[in-house]
Short mmCIF file of C-alpha atoms in Angstrom, two decimals:
data_model
loop_
_atom_site.label_atom_id
_atom_site.label_comp_id
_atom_site.label_asym_id
_atom_site.label_seq_id
_atom_site.Cartn_x
_atom_site.Cartn_y
_atom_site.Cartn_z
CA UNK A 8 25.23 150.24 20.70
CA UNK A 9 26.48 153.81 20.63
CA UNK A 10 29.62 152.82 18.70
CA UNK A 11 27.52 150.91 16.17
CA UNK A 12 25.25 153.94 15.71
CA UNK A 13 28.26 156.21 15.23
CA UNK A 14 29.78 153.85 12.67
CA UNK A 15 26.47 153.74 10.80
CA UNK A 16 26.32 157.53 10.66
CA UNK A 17 29.89 157.88 9.41
CA UNK A 18 29.38 155.14 6.83
CA UNK A 19 26.18 156.76 5.57
CA UNK A 20 27.84 160.16 5.32
CA UNK A 21 30.74 158.63 3.41
CA UNK A 22 28.31 156.84 1.05
CA UNK A 23 26.52 160.13 0.39
CA UNK A 24 29.84 161.82 -0.41
CA UNK A 25 30.92 158.95 -2.66
CA UNK A 26 27.62 159.10 -4.56
CA UNK A 27 28.04 162.82 -5.22
CA UNK A 28 31.55 162.22 -6.54
CA UNK A 29 30.37 159.37 -8.77
CA UNK A 30 27.58 161.50 -10.26
CA UNK A 31 30.08 164.28 -10.90
CA UNK A 32 32.46 161.95 -12.73
CA UNK A 33 29.65 160.32 -14.74
CA UNK A 34 28.42 163.76 -15.77
CA UNK A 35 31.84 164.63 -17.09
CA UNK A 36 32.97 167.94 -18.45
CA UNK A 37 36.12 169.87 -19.27
CA UNK A 38 39.16 167.62 -19.37
CA UNK A 39 37.24 164.48 -18.33
CA UNK A 40 34.57 163.42 -20.83
CA UNK A 41 31.49 161.60 -19.58
CA UNK A 42 31.80 157.78 -19.70
CA UNK A 43 28.33 157.84 -21.27
CA UNK A 44 29.41 160.45 -23.84
CA UNK A 45 26.97 163.03 -22.44
CA UNK A 46 27.79 166.43 -23.85
CA UNK A 47 27.50 169.57 -21.79
CA UNK A 48 23.90 170.77 -21.92
CA UNK A 49 22.46 167.44 -23.04
CA UNK A 50 19.56 165.75 -21.28
CA UNK A 51 21.79 163.12 -19.68
CA UNK A 52 24.16 165.84 -18.48
CA UNK A 53 21.41 167.72 -16.66
CA UNK A 54 19.87 164.53 -15.23
CA UNK A 55 23.19 163.64 -13.62
CA UNK A 56 23.82 167.27 -12.66
CA UNK A 57 20.57 167.62 -10.72
CA UNK A 58 20.71 163.98 -9.62
CA UNK A 59 22.73 165.17 -6.62
CA UNK A 60 19.62 166.77 -5.15
CA UNK A 61 17.47 163.64 -4.67
CA UNK A 62 20.56 161.63 -3.73
CA UNK A 63 21.49 163.99 -0.89
CA UNK A 64 17.83 164.42 0.08
CA UNK A 65 17.47 160.66 0.61
CA UNK A 66 20.29 160.68 3.14
CA UNK A 67 18.99 163.86 4.77
CA UNK A 68 15.59 162.26 5.38
CA UNK A 69 17.22 159.08 6.66
CA UNK A 70 19.39 161.04 9.08
CA UNK A 71 16.36 163.03 10.22
CA UNK A 72 14.43 159.85 11.00
CA UNK A 73 17.44 158.48 12.87
CA UNK A 74 17.96 161.62 14.96
CA UNK A 75 14.28 161.98 15.81
CA UNK A 76 14.18 158.32 16.84
CA UNK A 77 17.22 158.78 19.10
CA UNK A 78 15.66 161.90 20.63
CA UNK A 79 12.41 160.09 21.45
CA UNK A 80 14.38 157.18 22.93
CA UNK A 81 16.24 159.60 25.19
CA UNK A 82 12.96 161.08 26.39
CA UNK A 83 11.56 157.64 27.18
CA UNK A 84 14.68 156.79 29.15
CA UNK A 85 14.54 160.01 31.14
CA UNK A 86 17.75 161.38 29.60
CA UNK A 87 18.98 164.64 31.09
CA UNK A 88 20.18 166.94 28.30
CA UNK A 89 23.49 168.62 29.04
CA UNK A 90 24.27 172.23 28.23
CA UNK A 91 25.02 172.58 24.53
CA UNK A 92 23.35 169.29 23.60
CA UNK A 93 20.96 169.84 20.71
CA UNK A 94 17.48 168.39 21.03
CA UNK A 95 16.94 166.81 17.62
CA UNK A 96 13.16 166.84 17.66
CA UNK A 97 10.88 166.99 14.63
CA UNK A 98 11.13 170.79 14.54
CA UNK A 99 14.91 171.23 14.87
CA UNK A 100 15.63 168.51 12.30
CA UNK A 101 13.91 170.71 9.73
CA UNK A 102 14.93 174.17 10.91
CA UNK A 103 18.67 173.61 11.25
CA UNK A 104 19.17 171.79 7.92
CA UNK A 105 17.43 174.71 6.22
CA UNK A 106 19.83 177.11 7.93
CA UNK A 107 22.81 174.96 6.90
CA UNK A 108 21.58 174.83 3.30
CA UNK A 109 21.30 178.62 3.23
CA UNK A 110 24.77 178.88 4.80
CA UNK A 111 26.26 176.61 2.14
CA UNK A 112 24.55 178.56 -0.64
CA UNK A 113 25.83 181.90 0.66
CA UNK A 114 29.31 180.49 1.18
CA UNK A 115 29.35 179.29 -2.43
CA UNK A 116 28.05 182.59 -3.80
CA UNK A 117 30.59 184.72 -1.91
CA UNK A 118 33.49 182.30 -2.33
CA UNK A 119 34.19 181.79 1.36
CA UNK A 120 34.57 178.60 3.36
CA UNK A 121 31.32 177.12 4.63
CA UNK A 122 32.84 176.76 8.09
CA UNK A 123 32.90 180.54 8.39
CA UNK A 124 29.10 180.47 8.27
CA UNK A 125 28.39 177.15 9.99
CA UNK A 126 30.68 177.80 12.95
CA UNK A 127 28.76 180.85 14.20
CA UNK A 128 25.49 179.14 13.32
CA UNK A 129 26.23 176.22 15.63
CA UNK A 130 27.39 178.59 18.36
CA UNK A 131 24.01 180.32 18.05
CA UNK A 132 22.38 176.90 18.43
CA UNK A 133 24.00 176.68 21.86
CA UNK A 134 26.50 173.99 20.90
CA UNK A 135 29.74 173.94 22.88
CA UNK A 136 32.47 175.86 21.00
CA UNK A 137 34.81 172.84 20.84
CA UNK A 138 32.01 170.68 19.39
CA UNK A 139 30.97 173.41 16.94
CA UNK A 140 34.53 173.85 15.70
CA UNK A 141 35.09 170.11 15.22
CA UNK A 142 31.69 169.59 13.57
CA UNK A 143 32.23 172.46 11.13
CA UNK A 144 35.65 171.08 10.18
CA UNK A 145 34.19 167.60 9.59
CA UNK A 146 31.41 168.96 7.39
CA UNK A 147 33.76 171.14 5.35
CA UNK A 148 36.04 168.13 4.77
CA UNK A 149 33.28 166.38 2.79
CA UNK A 150 31.96 169.46 0.97
CA UNK A 151 35.45 170.66 0.00
CA UNK A 152 36.42 167.20 -1.23
CA UNK A 153 33.25 167.05 -3.35
CA UNK A 154 33.97 170.51 -4.77
CA UNK A 155 37.57 169.50 -5.51
CA UNK A 156 36.28 166.49 -7.45
CA UNK A 157 34.19 168.81 -9.59
CA UNK A 158 37.17 171.09 -10.24
CA UNK A 159 39.29 168.09 -11.25
CA UNK A 160 36.62 166.88 -13.67
CA UNK A 161 36.49 170.30 -15.36
CA UNK A 162 40.27 170.59 -15.43
CA UNK A 163 40.27 173.67 -13.22
CA UNK A 164 42.51 172.35 -10.45
CA UNK A 165 46.21 173.11 -10.67
CA UNK A 166 47.82 170.02 -9.14
CA UNK A 167 50.90 171.87 -7.92
CA UNK A 168 48.88 174.58 -6.20
CA UNK A 169 46.47 172.00 -4.83
CA UNK A 170 49.25 169.96 -3.20
CA UNK A 171 50.92 173.10 -1.86
CA UNK A 172 47.79 174.53 -0.26
CA UNK A 173 46.76 171.12 1.07
CA UNK A 174 50.12 170.78 2.82
CA UNK A 175 50.01 174.33 4.18
CA UNK A 176 46.44 173.87 5.39
CA UNK A 177 47.19 170.50 6.99
CA UNK A 178 50.28 171.73 8.84
CA UNK A 179 48.60 174.98 9.90
CA UNK A 180 45.60 173.05 11.22
CA UNK A 181 47.84 170.81 13.30
CA UNK A 182 49.68 173.80 14.75
CA UNK A 183 46.41 175.63 15.44
CA UNK A 184 44.80 172.61 17.08
CA UNK A 185 47.84 172.05 19.28
CA UNK A 186 48.01 175.71 20.29
CA UNK A 187 44.30 176.01 21.07
CA UNK A 188 44.34 172.73 23.01
CA UNK A 189 47.20 174.02 25.16
CA UNK A 190 45.36 177.27 25.85
CA UNK A 191 42.14 175.45 26.73
CA UNK A 192 43.98 173.09 29.06
CA UNK A 193 45.83 175.92 30.75
CA UNK A 194 42.93 178.33 31.27
CA UNK A 195 39.96 175.94 31.19
CA UNK A 196 37.93 178.32 29.02
CA UNK A 197 36.11 177.84 25.69
CA UNK A 198 36.39 181.50 24.72
CA UNK A 199 39.60 181.10 22.62
CA UNK A 200 37.65 178.95 20.14
CA UNK A 201 34.90 181.55 19.85
CA UNK A 202 37.45 184.34 19.48
CA UNK A 203 39.37 182.41 16.80
CA UNK A 204 36.18 181.84 14.79
CA UNK A 205 35.32 185.54 15.10
CA UNK A 206 38.84 186.52 14.05
CA UNK A 207 38.68 184.33 10.94
CA UNK A 208 35.32 185.86 9.99
CA UNK A 209 36.67 189.41 10.41
CA UNK A 210 39.82 188.74 8.39
CA UNK A 211 37.84 187.00 5.63
CA UNK A 212 35.34 189.86 5.45
CA UNK A 213 38.13 192.42 5.11
CA UNK A 214 39.92 190.40 2.42
CA UNK A 215 36.72 189.88 0.42
CA UNK A 216 36.06 193.63 0.58
CA UNK A 217 39.61 194.44 -0.51
CA UNK A 218 39.46 191.99 -3.40
CA UNK A 219 36.12 193.39 -4.61
CA UNK A 220 37.40 196.94 -4.29
CA UNK A 221 40.48 196.10 -6.38
CA UNK A 222 38.34 194.40 -9.04
CA UNK A 223 36.00 197.38 -9.25
CA UNK A 224 38.88 199.87 -9.36
CA UNK A 225 40.55 197.93 -12.19
CA UNK A 226 37.37 197.94 -14.23
CA UNK A 227 36.47 194.32 -13.55
CA UNK A 228 33.03 195.04 -12.13
CA UNK A 229 31.34 194.58 -15.50
CA UNK A 230 32.97 191.15 -15.89
CA UNK A 231 31.45 189.99 -12.61
CA UNK A 232 27.94 190.56 -13.96
CA UNK A 233 28.51 189.55 -17.58
CA UNK A 234 26.32 186.64 -18.63
CA UNK A 235 27.99 183.43 -19.78
CA UNK A 236 26.64 180.29 -21.32
CA UNK A 237 26.70 177.29 -19.00
CA UNK A 238 28.88 175.33 -21.40
CA UNK A 239 30.92 178.23 -22.76
CA UNK A 240 34.63 178.55 -22.12
CA UNK A 241 34.05 181.92 -20.47
CA UNK A 242 31.92 180.35 -17.75
#
């Protein structure tokens, strides 16, 4: 039963991701025109653009009902919640998605990876560091893939750079996972995961500050706040 439930969750998440990608492609833009010939700024364009919101919301409500149902079933069966196990009751299934939505919005605005925000958020929720790290990586896989689809549609993805950074990221992740797993097995502590997340946040914060300082010093501050049309080339 548990394996069937897990397969259902993964399949639903994949369907949600696929739907977002399909809406992005149908909307068109840049180097990939819409199959329905919707021009940028037209009614059909905006319907498909904002169509992601109800599509994702449908899955969010379905997942909420599923999690609340599983939580109530655990209570009826006298389940003993382990340390770090989230109680997905009717309150937490609203509070935490709101936090994750805010985290994703801030990550998009500041141009940082969503995992940098969601990792510490899940640690604050009391989730075990190993589970928080794996969950953040799984979530970012889907969101990054959806964002990459949008960049491809608008012709903003350099294929050579994309392949290079994908390879570097994949290899680095394998090396990091192997190294952290060895440390955890040797010392039996979860602290290296927490420290690694904190280190990534610190390095990212410093690099964002340096980049902004360079842009301001080179006179690029005005460009950051200059208004662009949604469909203009400057946007």
